[in-house]
PDB file of C-alpha atoms in Angstrom:
ATOM      1  CA  UNK A 117       9.835 -17.449  -0.887  1.00 72.00           C
ATOM      2  CA  UNK A 118       7.091 -15.135   0.310  1.00 94.00           C
ATOM      3  CA  UNK A 119       6.851 -13.316   3.607  1.00 97.00           C
ATOM      4  CA  UNK A 120       3.866 -15.444   4.639  1.00 98.00           C
ATOM      5  CA  UNK A 121       4.989 -18.926   3.610  1.00 97.00           C
ATOM      6  CA  UNK A 122       3.445 -21.499   5.922  1.00 94.00           C
ATOM      7  CA  UNK A 123       0.846 -19.113   7.358  1.00 98.00           C
ATOM      8  CA  UNK A 124      -2.890 -19.823   7.412  1.00 99.00           C
ATOM      9  CA  UNK A 125      -5.217 -16.867   6.805  1.00 99.00           C
ATOM     10  CA  UNK A 126      -8.976 -16.654   7.298  1.00 99.00           C
ATOM     11  CA  UNK A 127     -10.603 -13.796   5.368  1.00 99.00           C
ATOM     12  CA  UNK A 128     -14.206 -13.245   6.437  1.00 99.00           C
ATOM     13  CA  UNK A 129     -16.044 -11.565   3.582  1.00 97.00           C
ATOM     14  CA  UNK A 130     -13.108 -12.375   1.316  1.00 97.00           C
ATOM     15  CA  UNK A 131     -14.866 -13.411  -1.879  1.00 96.00           C
ATOM     16  CA  UNK A 132     -16.013 -12.003  -5.214  1.00 91.00           C
ATOM     17  CA  UNK A 133     -17.952 -13.384  -8.166  1.00 84.00           C
ATOM     18  CA  UNK A 134     -14.859 -13.316 -10.351  1.00 77.00           C
ATOM     19  CA  UNK A 135     -12.592 -14.307  -7.486  1.00 66.00           C
ATOM     20  CA  UNK A 136     -10.907 -10.917  -7.122  1.00 70.00           C
ATOM     21  CA  UNK A 137     -12.958  -7.729  -7.530  1.00 79.00           C
ATOM     22  CA  UNK A 138     -13.847  -6.818  -3.949  1.00 94.00           C
ATOM     23  CA  UNK A 139     -11.689  -5.427  -1.166  1.00 96.00           C
ATOM     24  CA  UNK A 140     -11.746  -8.628   0.900  1.00 97.00           C
ATOM     25  CA  UNK A 141     -11.032 -10.820  -2.125  1.00 97.00           C
ATOM     26  CA  UNK A 142      -8.178  -8.552  -3.192  1.00 97.00           C
ATOM     27  CA  UNK A 143      -6.660  -8.786   0.287  1.00 98.00           C
ATOM     28  CA  UNK A 144      -7.002 -12.568   0.129  1.00 98.00           C
ATOM     29  CA  UNK A 145      -5.005 -12.550  -3.119  1.00 97.00           C
ATOM     30  CA  UNK A 146      -2.327 -10.289  -1.653  1.00 98.00           C
ATOM     31  CA  UNK A 147      -1.832 -12.721   1.238  1.00 98.00           C
ATOM     32  CA  UNK A 148      -1.709 -15.691  -1.140  1.00 98.00           C
ATOM     33  CA  UNK A 149       0.861 -13.897  -3.295  1.00 98.00           C
ATOM     34  CA  UNK A 150       3.145 -13.898  -0.251  1.00 98.00           C
ATOM     35  CA  UNK A 151       2.707 -17.625   0.308  1.00 98.00           C
ATOM     36  CA  UNK A 152      -0.163 -17.780   2.806  1.00 98.00           C
ATOM     37  CA  UNK A 153      -2.771 -20.511   2.606  1.00 98.00           C
ATOM     38  CA  UNK A 154      -5.909 -18.359   2.395  1.00 99.00           C
ATOM     39  CA  UNK A 155      -9.492 -19.337   3.177  1.00 99.00           C
ATOM     40  CA  UNK A 156     -12.165 -16.790   2.136  1.00 98.00           C
ATOM     41  CA  UNK A 157     -15.716 -16.921   3.487  1.00 99.00           C
ATOM     42  CA  UNK A 158     -19.055 -15.689   2.194  1.00 98.00           C
ATOM     43  CA  UNK A 159     -22.721 -16.586   2.484  1.00 97.00           C
ATOM     44  CA  UNK A 160     -22.667 -17.052  -1.318  1.00 96.00           C
ATOM     45  CA  UNK A 161     -21.251 -20.449  -2.298  1.00 97.00           C
ATOM     46  CA  UNK A 162     -20.604 -19.384  -5.907  1.00 97.00           C
ATOM     47  CA  UNK A 163     -18.381 -16.560  -4.697  1.00 96.00           C
ATOM     48  CA  UNK A 164     -16.558 -18.894  -2.321  1.00 98.00           C
ATOM     49  CA  UNK A 165     -15.929 -21.377  -5.114  1.00 97.00           C
ATOM     50  CA  UNK A 166     -14.784 -18.701  -7.581  1.00 96.00           C
ATOM     51  CA  UNK A 167     -12.378 -17.173  -5.084  1.00 97.00           C
ATOM     52  CA  UNK A 168     -10.972 -20.492  -3.865  1.00 98.00           C
ATOM     53  CA  UNK A 169     -10.404 -21.527  -7.489  1.00 97.00           C
ATOM     54  CA  UNK A 170      -8.623 -18.244  -8.209  1.00 96.00           C
ATOM     55  CA  UNK A 171      -6.465 -18.535  -5.089  1.00 97.00           C
ATOM     56  CA  UNK A 172      -5.529 -22.104  -5.999  1.00 97.00           C
ATOM     57  CA  UNK A 173      -3.693 -20.757  -9.026  1.00 95.00           C
ATOM     58  CA  UNK A 174      -1.392 -18.785  -6.718  1.00 93.00           C
ATOM     59  CA  UNK A 175      -1.038 -21.019  -3.675  1.00 93.00           C
ATOM     60  CA  UNK A 176      -2.333 -24.564  -4.203  1.00 95.00           C
ATOM     61  CA  UNK A 177      -4.101 -26.109  -1.229  1.00 98.00           C
ATOM     62  CA  UNK A 178      -2.436 -29.284   0.092  1.00 97.00           C
ATOM     63  CA  UNK A 179      -5.785 -31.082   0.157  1.00 97.00           C
ATOM     64  CA  UNK A 180      -9.328 -30.475  -1.158  1.00 97.00           C
ATOM     65  CA  UNK A 181     -11.181 -27.625   0.547  1.00 98.00           C
ATOM     66  CA  UNK A 182     -14.685 -28.252   1.888  1.00 99.00           C
ATOM     67  CA  UNK A 183     -16.477 -25.200   0.488  1.00 98.00           C
ATOM     68  CA  UNK A 184     -19.462 -25.754   2.763  1.00 98.00           C
ATOM     69  CA  UNK A 185     -17.266 -24.895   5.752  1.00 99.00           C
ATOM     70  CA  UNK A 186     -16.507 -21.495   4.194  1.00 99.00           C
ATOM     71  CA  UNK A 187     -20.090 -20.698   3.180  1.00 99.00           C
ATOM     72  CA  UNK A 188     -21.977 -18.900   5.937  1.00 98.00           C
ATOM     73  CA  UNK A 189     -23.339 -15.544   7.024  1.00 98.00           C
ATOM     74  CA  UNK A 190     -20.702 -13.628   8.985  1.00 98.00           C
ATOM     75  CA  UNK A 191     -23.234 -13.212  11.804  1.00 98.00           C
ATOM     76  CA  UNK A 192     -23.510 -16.998  12.258  1.00 98.00           C
ATOM     77  CA  UNK A 193     -21.171 -17.562  15.184  1.00 98.00           C
ATOM     78  CA  UNK A 194     -21.670 -21.329  15.320  1.00 98.00           C
ATOM     79  CA  UNK A 195     -20.713 -21.606  11.642  1.00 99.00           C
ATOM     80  CA  UNK A 196     -17.611 -19.487  12.234  1.00 99.00           C
ATOM     81  CA  UNK A 197     -16.567 -21.694  15.151  1.00 99.00           C
ATOM     82  CA  UNK A 198     -17.082 -24.766  12.963  1.00 99.00           C
ATOM     83  CA  UNK A 199     -15.051 -23.152  10.185  1.00 99.00           C
ATOM     84  CA  UNK A 200     -12.173 -22.437  12.571  1.00 99.00           C
ATOM     85  CA  UNK A 201     -12.276 -25.988  13.942  1.00 99.00           C
ATOM     86  CA  UNK A 202     -12.195 -27.355  10.393  1.00 99.00           C
ATOM     87  CA  UNK A 203      -9.314 -25.150   9.237  1.00 99.00           C
ATOM     88  CA  UNK A 204      -7.178 -25.760  12.302  1.00 99.00           C
ATOM     89  CA  UNK A 205      -7.869 -29.487  12.194  1.00 98.00           C
ATOM     90  CA  UNK A 206      -7.073 -29.871   8.493  1.00 98.00           C
ATOM     91  CA  UNK A 207      -4.626 -27.080   7.620  1.00 99.00           C
ATOM     92  CA  UNK A 208      -3.106 -25.744  10.828  1.00 98.00           C
ATOM     93  CA  UNK A 209      -3.522 -22.857  13.282  1.00 99.00           C
ATOM     94  CA  UNK A 210      -5.032 -19.627  11.980  1.00 99.00           C
ATOM     95  CA  UNK A 211      -2.211 -17.082  11.924  1.00 99.00           C
ATOM     96  CA  UNK A 212      -4.046 -14.207  10.220  1.00 99.00           C
ATOM     97  CA  UNK A 213      -7.664 -13.061  10.485  1.00 99.00           C
ATOM     98  CA  UNK A 214      -9.027 -10.444   8.092  1.00 99.00           C
ATOM     99  CA  UNK A 215     -12.500  -9.045   8.737  1.00 99.00           C
ATOM    100  CA  UNK A 216     -13.686  -7.601   5.424  1.00 98.00           C
ATOM    101  CA  UNK A 217     -17.427  -8.224   5.705  1.00 97.00           C
ATOM    102  CA  UNK A 218     -19.632  -5.209   5.071  1.00 95.00           C
ATOM    103  CA  UNK A 219     -22.939  -3.886   3.780  1.00 95.00           C
ATOM    104  CA  UNK A 220     -24.000  -0.349   2.899  1.00 93.00           C
ATOM    105  CA  UNK A 221     -27.282   1.556   2.605  1.00 93.00           C
ATOM    106  CA  UNK A 222     -27.829   5.225   1.735  1.00 92.00           C
ATOM    107  CA  UNK A 223     -30.477   7.212   3.611  1.00 96.00           C
ATOM    108  CA  UNK A 224     -30.973  10.628   5.082  1.00 97.00           C
ATOM    109  CA  UNK A 225     -29.956  10.078   8.695  1.00 98.00           C
ATOM    110  CA  UNK A 226     -33.430  10.874  10.023  1.00 98.00           C
ATOM    111  CA  UNK A 227     -35.012   8.252   7.759  1.00 98.00           C
ATOM    112  CA  UNK A 228     -32.890   5.178   8.490  1.00 98.00           C
ATOM    113  CA  UNK A 229     -35.241   2.331   9.485  1.00 98.00           C
ATOM    114  CA  UNK A 230     -34.475   0.374  12.632  1.00 98.00           C
ATOM    115  CA  UNK A 231     -33.987  -2.845  10.655  1.00 98.00           C
ATOM    116  CA  UNK A 232     -31.330  -1.142   8.503  1.00 98.00           C
ATOM    117  CA  UNK A 233     -29.480   0.002  11.608  1.00 98.00           C
ATOM    118  CA  UNK A 234     -29.628  -3.540  12.979  1.00 98.00           C
ATOM    119  CA  UNK A 235     -28.473  -5.150   9.724  1.00 98.00           C
ATOM    120  CA  UNK A 236     -25.563  -2.782   9.165  1.00 98.00           C
ATOM    121  CA  UNK A 237     -24.362  -2.815  12.763  1.00 98.00           C
ATOM    122  CA  UNK A 238     -24.841  -6.586  12.898  1.00 98.00           C
ATOM    123  CA  UNK A 239     -22.733  -7.304   9.825  1.00 98.00           C
ATOM    124  CA  UNK A 240     -20.221  -4.458   9.903  1.00 98.00           C
ATOM    125  CA  UNK A 241     -19.513  -4.274  13.632  1.00 99.00           C
ATOM    126  CA  UNK A 242     -20.959  -7.056  15.780  1.00 99.00           C
ATOM    127  CA  UNK A 243     -19.850  -9.868  13.464  1.00 99.00           C
ATOM    128  CA  UNK A 244     -16.372  -8.320  13.349  1.00 99.00           C
ATOM    129  CA  UNK A 245     -16.228  -8.167  17.139  1.00 99.00           C
ATOM    130  CA  UNK A 246     -17.363 -11.761  17.496  1.00 99.00           C
ATOM    131  CA  UNK A 247     -14.936 -13.016  14.839  1.00 99.00           C
ATOM    132  CA  UNK A 248     -12.125 -11.251  16.681  1.00 99.00           C
ATOM    133  CA  UNK A 249     -13.187 -12.920  19.920  1.00 99.00           C
ATOM    134  CA  UNK A 250     -13.593 -16.398  18.424  1.00 99.00           C
ATOM    135  CA  UNK A 251     -10.289 -16.378  16.548  1.00 99.00           C
ATOM    136  CA  UNK A 252      -8.529 -14.145  19.075  1.00 99.00           C
ATOM    137  CA  UNK A 253      -8.967 -16.695  21.877  1.00 99.00           C
ATOM    138  CA  UNK A 254      -7.177 -19.267  19.763  1.00 99.00           C
ATOM    139  CA  UNK A 255      -4.378 -16.818  18.964  1.00 99.00           C
ATOM    140  CA  UNK A 256      -3.978 -15.810  22.613  1.00 99.00           C
ATOM    141  CA  UNK A 257      -3.511 -19.454  23.541  1.00 98.00           C
ATOM    142  CA  UNK A 258      -0.634 -19.683  21.047  1.00 98.00           C
ATOM    143  CA  UNK A 259       0.897 -16.310  21.886  1.00 98.00           C
ATOM    144  CA  UNK A 260       0.805 -14.971  18.347  1.00 98.00           C
ATOM    145  CA  UNK A 261      -1.501 -13.802  15.572  1.00 99.00           C
ATOM    146  CA  UNK A 262      -2.398 -10.912  13.290  1.00 99.00           C
ATOM    147  CA  UNK A 263      -5.891  -9.449  12.978  1.00 99.00           C
ATOM    148  CA  UNK A 264      -6.686  -6.921  10.250  1.00 99.00           C
ATOM    149  CA  UNK A 265     -10.095  -5.247  10.355  1.00 99.00           C
ATOM    150  CA  UNK A 266     -11.356  -3.338   7.335  1.00 98.00           C
ATOM    151  CA  UNK A 267     -12.639   0.042   8.500  1.00 98.00           C
ATOM    152  CA  UNK A 268     -13.325   2.897   6.077  1.00 95.00           C
ATOM    153  CA  UNK A 269     -12.687   6.527   5.321  1.00 92.00           C
ATOM    154  CA  UNK A 270     -16.031   7.024   7.092  1.00 90.00           C
ATOM    155  CA  UNK A 271     -14.417   5.858  10.343  1.00 92.00           C
ATOM    156  CA  UNK A 272     -12.164   8.927  10.165  1.00 91.00           C
ATOM    157  CA  UNK A 273     -14.531  11.615   8.884  1.00 88.00           C
ATOM    158  CA  UNK A 274     -18.245  12.072   8.272  1.00 89.00           C
ATOM    159  CA  UNK A 275     -19.794  11.634   4.827  1.00 87.00           C
ATOM    160  CA  UNK A 276     -23.468  12.426   4.145  1.00 89.00           C
ATOM    161  CA  UNK A 277     -26.167   9.772   3.733  1.00 92.00           C
ATOM    162  CA  UNK A 278     -24.239   6.842   5.220  1.00 94.00           C
ATOM    163  CA  UNK A 279     -24.770   7.449   8.948  1.00 97.00           C
ATOM    164  CA  UNK A 280     -25.345   3.791   9.816  1.00 98.00           C
ATOM    165  CA  UNK A 281     -22.384   2.622   7.748  1.00 96.00           C
ATOM    166  CA  UNK A 282     -20.103   5.337   9.145  1.00 97.00           C
ATOM    167  CA  UNK A 283     -21.191   4.524  12.685  1.00 98.00           C
ATOM    168  CA  UNK A 284     -20.425   0.845  12.147  1.00 98.00           C
ATOM    169  CA  UNK A 285     -16.985   1.570  10.711  1.00 98.00           C
ATOM    170  CA  UNK A 286     -16.222   4.029  13.493  1.00 98.00           C
ATOM    171  CA  UNK A 287     -17.036   1.176  15.834  1.00 98.00           C
ATOM    172  CA  UNK A 288     -14.585  -1.067  13.987  1.00 98.00           C
ATOM    173  CA  UNK A 289     -11.883   1.529  14.469  1.00 98.00           C
ATOM    174  CA  UNK A 290     -12.621   1.774  18.209  1.00 98.00           C
ATOM    175  CA  UNK A 291     -12.868  -2.007  18.556  1.00 99.00           C
ATOM    176  CA  UNK A 292      -9.464  -2.402  16.922  1.00 99.00           C
ATOM    177  CA  UNK A 293      -7.874  -0.030  19.432  1.00 99.00           C
ATOM    178  CA  UNK A 294      -9.575  -1.702  22.398  1.00 99.00           C
ATOM    179  CA  UNK A 295      -8.486  -5.196  21.389  1.00 99.00           C
ATOM    180  CA  UNK A 296      -4.921  -4.060  20.757  1.00 99.00           C
ATOM    181  CA  UNK A 297      -4.869  -2.484  24.211  1.00 98.00           C
ATOM    182  CA  UNK A 298      -5.702  -5.844  25.791  1.00 98.00           C
ATOM    183  CA  UNK A 299      -4.134  -8.362  23.422  1.00 99.00           C
ATOM    184  CA  UNK A 300      -0.755  -6.877  22.490  1.00 98.00           C
ATOM    185  CA  UNK A 301       0.668  -8.312  25.716  1.00 98.00           C
ATOM    186  CA  UNK A 302      -0.146 -11.802  24.400  1.00 98.00           C
ATOM    187  CA  UNK A 303       1.812 -11.275  21.201  1.00 98.00           C
ATOM    188  CA  UNK A 304      -1.150 -10.378  18.990  1.00 99.00           C
ATOM    189  CA  UNK A 305      -1.234  -7.545  16.466  1.00 99.00           C
ATOM    190  CA  UNK A 306      -4.684  -6.001  15.977  1.00 99.00           C
ATOM    191  CA  UNK A 307      -4.879  -3.232  13.398  1.00 99.00           C
ATOM    192  CA  UNK A 308      -7.235  -1.827  10.781  1.00 99.00           C
ATOM    193  CA  UNK A 309      -7.123  -0.492   7.241  1.00 98.00           C
ATOM    194  CA  UNK A 310      -9.323   2.461   6.277  1.00 98.00           C
ATOM    195  CA  UNK A 311      -9.702   2.423   2.479  1.00 96.00           C
ATOM    196  CA  UNK A 312     -10.648   5.599   0.706  1.00 93.00           C
ATOM    197  CA  UNK A 313     -12.860   5.719  -2.352  1.00 90.00           C
ATOM    198  CA  UNK A 314     -12.235   2.470  -4.217  1.00 92.00           C
ATOM    199  CA  UNK A 315     -14.960   1.377  -6.661  1.00 86.00           C
ATOM    200  CA  UNK A 316     -16.604  -1.819  -5.382  1.00 83.00           C
ATOM    201  CA  UNK A 317     -19.957  -3.536  -5.718  1.00 76.00           C
ATOM    202  CA  UNK A 318     -21.095  -1.559  -2.671  1.00 72.00           C
ATOM    203  CA  UNK A 319     -20.534   1.892  -4.165  1.00 75.00           C
ATOM    204  CA  UNK A 320     -20.110   1.520  -7.937  1.00 78.00           C
ATOM    205  CA  UNK A 321     -23.746   2.315  -8.758  1.00 75.00           C
ATOM    206  CA  UNK A 322     -23.617   5.510  -6.695  1.00 74.00           C
ATOM    207  CA  UNK A 323     -20.404   6.647  -8.377  1.00 76.00           C
ATOM    208  CA  UNK A 324     -21.922   6.093 -11.812  1.00 81.00           C
ATOM    209  CA  UNK A 325     -25.158   7.825 -10.857  1.00 82.00           C
ATOM    210  CA  UNK A 326     -23.554  10.917  -9.295  1.00 81.00           C
ATOM    211  CA  UNK A 327     -20.634  12.023 -11.509  1.00 85.00           C
ATOM    212  CA  UNK A 328     -20.608  15.558 -10.087  1.00 85.00           C
ATOM    213  CA  UNK A 329     -20.249  14.280  -6.543  1.00 80.00           C
ATOM    214  CA  UNK A 330     -17.432  12.022  -7.718  1.00 82.00           C
ATOM    215  CA  UNK A 331     -15.703  14.991  -9.343  1.00 86.00           C
ATOM    216  CA  UNK A 332     -15.823  16.905  -6.052  1.00 84.00           C
ATOM    217  CA  UNK A 333     -14.422  13.921  -4.157  1.00 81.00           C
ATOM    218  CA  UNK A 334     -11.501  13.703  -6.536  1.00 85.00           C
ATOM    219  CA  UNK A 335     -10.922  17.435  -6.249  1.00 85.00           C
ATOM    220  CA  UNK A 336     -10.716  17.067  -2.462  1.00 83.00           C
ATOM    221  CA  UNK A 337      -8.275  14.141  -2.637  1.00 89.00           C
ATOM    222  CA  UNK A 338      -4.579  15.114  -2.819  1.00 93.00           C
ATOM    223  CA  UNK A 339      -3.793  12.115  -5.046  1.00 94.00           C
ATOM    224  CA  UNK A 340      -6.557  13.344  -7.404  1.00 91.00           C
ATOM    225  CA  UNK A 341      -7.730   9.859  -8.335  1.00 92.00           C
ATOM    226  CA  UNK A 342      -9.878   6.981  -7.208  1.00 92.00           C
ATOM    227  CA  UNK A 343      -8.202   4.186  -5.346  1.00 94.00           C
ATOM    228  CA  UNK A 344      -7.620   0.748  -6.840  1.00 95.00           C
ATOM    229  CA  UNK A 345      -7.303  -2.578  -5.068  1.00 96.00           C
ATOM    230  CA  UNK A 346      -3.554  -2.656  -5.641  1.00 97.00           C
ATOM    231  CA  UNK A 347      -3.230   0.394  -3.379  1.00 98.00           C
ATOM    232  CA  UNK A 348      -4.117  -1.896  -0.457  1.00 98.00           C
ATOM    233  CA  UNK A 349      -1.395  -4.481  -1.104  1.00 98.00           C
ATOM    234  CA  UNK A 350       1.477  -2.926   0.860  1.00 98.00           C
ATOM    235  CA  UNK A 351      -0.747  -2.058   3.830  1.00 99.00           C
ATOM    236  CA  UNK A 352      -2.207  -5.568   3.920  1.00 99.00           C
ATOM    237  CA  UNK A 353       1.178  -7.284   3.915  1.00 99.00           C
ATOM    238  CA  UNK A 354       2.632  -4.834   6.427  1.00 99.00           C
ATOM    239  CA  UNK A 355      -0.188  -5.435   8.903  1.00 99.00           C
ATOM    240  CA  UNK A 356       0.025  -9.206   8.369  1.00 99.00           C
ATOM    241  CA  UNK A 357       3.739  -9.307   9.178  1.00 98.00           C
ATOM    242  CA  UNK A 358       4.359  -6.509  11.711  1.00 98.00           C
ATOM    243  CA  UNK A 359       5.601  -7.041  15.253  1.00 96.00           C
ATOM    244  CA  UNK A 360       3.296  -6.456  18.201  1.00 95.00           C
ATOM    245  CA  UNK A 361       4.864  -3.025  18.639  1.00 97.00           C
ATOM    246  CA  UNK A 362       2.597  -1.988  15.760  1.00 98.00           C
ATOM    247  CA  UNK A 363      -0.794  -2.219  17.405  1.00 98.00           C
ATOM    248  CA  UNK A 364      -4.182  -0.548  17.482  1.00 98.00           C
ATOM    249  CA  UNK A 365      -3.664   1.657  14.440  1.00 98.00           C
ATOM    250  CA  UNK A 366      -6.160   2.412  11.707  1.00 98.00           C
ATOM    251  CA  UNK A 367      -4.080   2.930   8.583  1.00 98.00           C
ATOM    252  CA  UNK A 368      -5.706   5.218   5.997  1.00 97.00           C
ATOM    253  CA  UNK A 369      -5.183   4.199   2.378  1.00 97.00           C
ATOM    254  CA  UNK A 370      -7.073   7.087   0.853  1.00 94.00           C
ATOM    255  CA  UNK A 371      -4.861   9.229  -1.346  1.00 94.00           C
ATOM    256  CA  UNK A 372      -4.373  11.704   1.494  1.00 93.00           C
ATOM    257  CA  UNK A 373      -8.041  12.586   1.874  1.00 88.00           C
ATOM    258  CA  UNK A 374      -8.101  12.013   5.625  1.00 86.00           C
ATOM    259  CA  UNK A 375      -5.553  14.788   6.238  1.00 86.00           C
ATOM    260  CA  UNK A 376      -7.342  17.446   4.191  1.00 82.00           C
ATOM    261  CA  UNK A 377      -9.465  19.940   6.097  1.00 66.00           C
ATOM    262  CA  UNK A 378     -11.883  20.676   3.252  1.00 60.00           C
ATOM    263  CA  UNK A 379     -13.875  17.952   1.521  1.00 55.00           C
ATOM    264  CA  UNK A 380     -16.487  18.755  -1.100  1.00 52.00           C
ATOM    265  CA  UNK A 381     -19.605  16.634  -0.760  1.00 53.00           C
TER     266      UNK A 381
END
């Protein structure tokens, strides 16, 4: 039996084209491996279908899943409310919320257009805050629940050319602490994971285009390697099962990079 048998998990931004290769999708699989019934969302129906099909192989759903209820933009609050109503009506109370939605754009800080600021903050921060509120109210009413927000190495230290992204992830880190401060008394656990440099669809092109910059990153990382999705497994399960005495933390999973004074950019 797994540590999460009988639990229902909602993973916003938890899909990938092949059902696995993205941070949110990987976290969805880790939860399913421990017995949770996991529901990943995305605005891309093909990704939702691929990920649900992959998860079915690990933890079969007790009844057919309405993919349309999981297909929406993370900023669509009405769709998220409808998704929560559907899941709780058909499968049971949401025990675990993972916020893994995110977009990235690279600019010199002085050149970031207003619409890019609005898009990145809207997806990476505001939609996370609203998802926490929407699901958090339900959890508060039950006196239990785990929320895991995906922050970033950029929430802990500055990295050039991603000012909007870093600002949004810094906001996620602060939001996590604020919610824990208020909600721990109700039995909720609100924490965050800050992944280091793990190749994903968001950053893979940059890593391939700038091998020298990648070399310097690795040189500045005590583990001297890129991260892989599997590195996030233990942190994900820990934060999905901890007591409410573990609250408000942002857990770096970064090969030790966040504790090193010097980083070569």
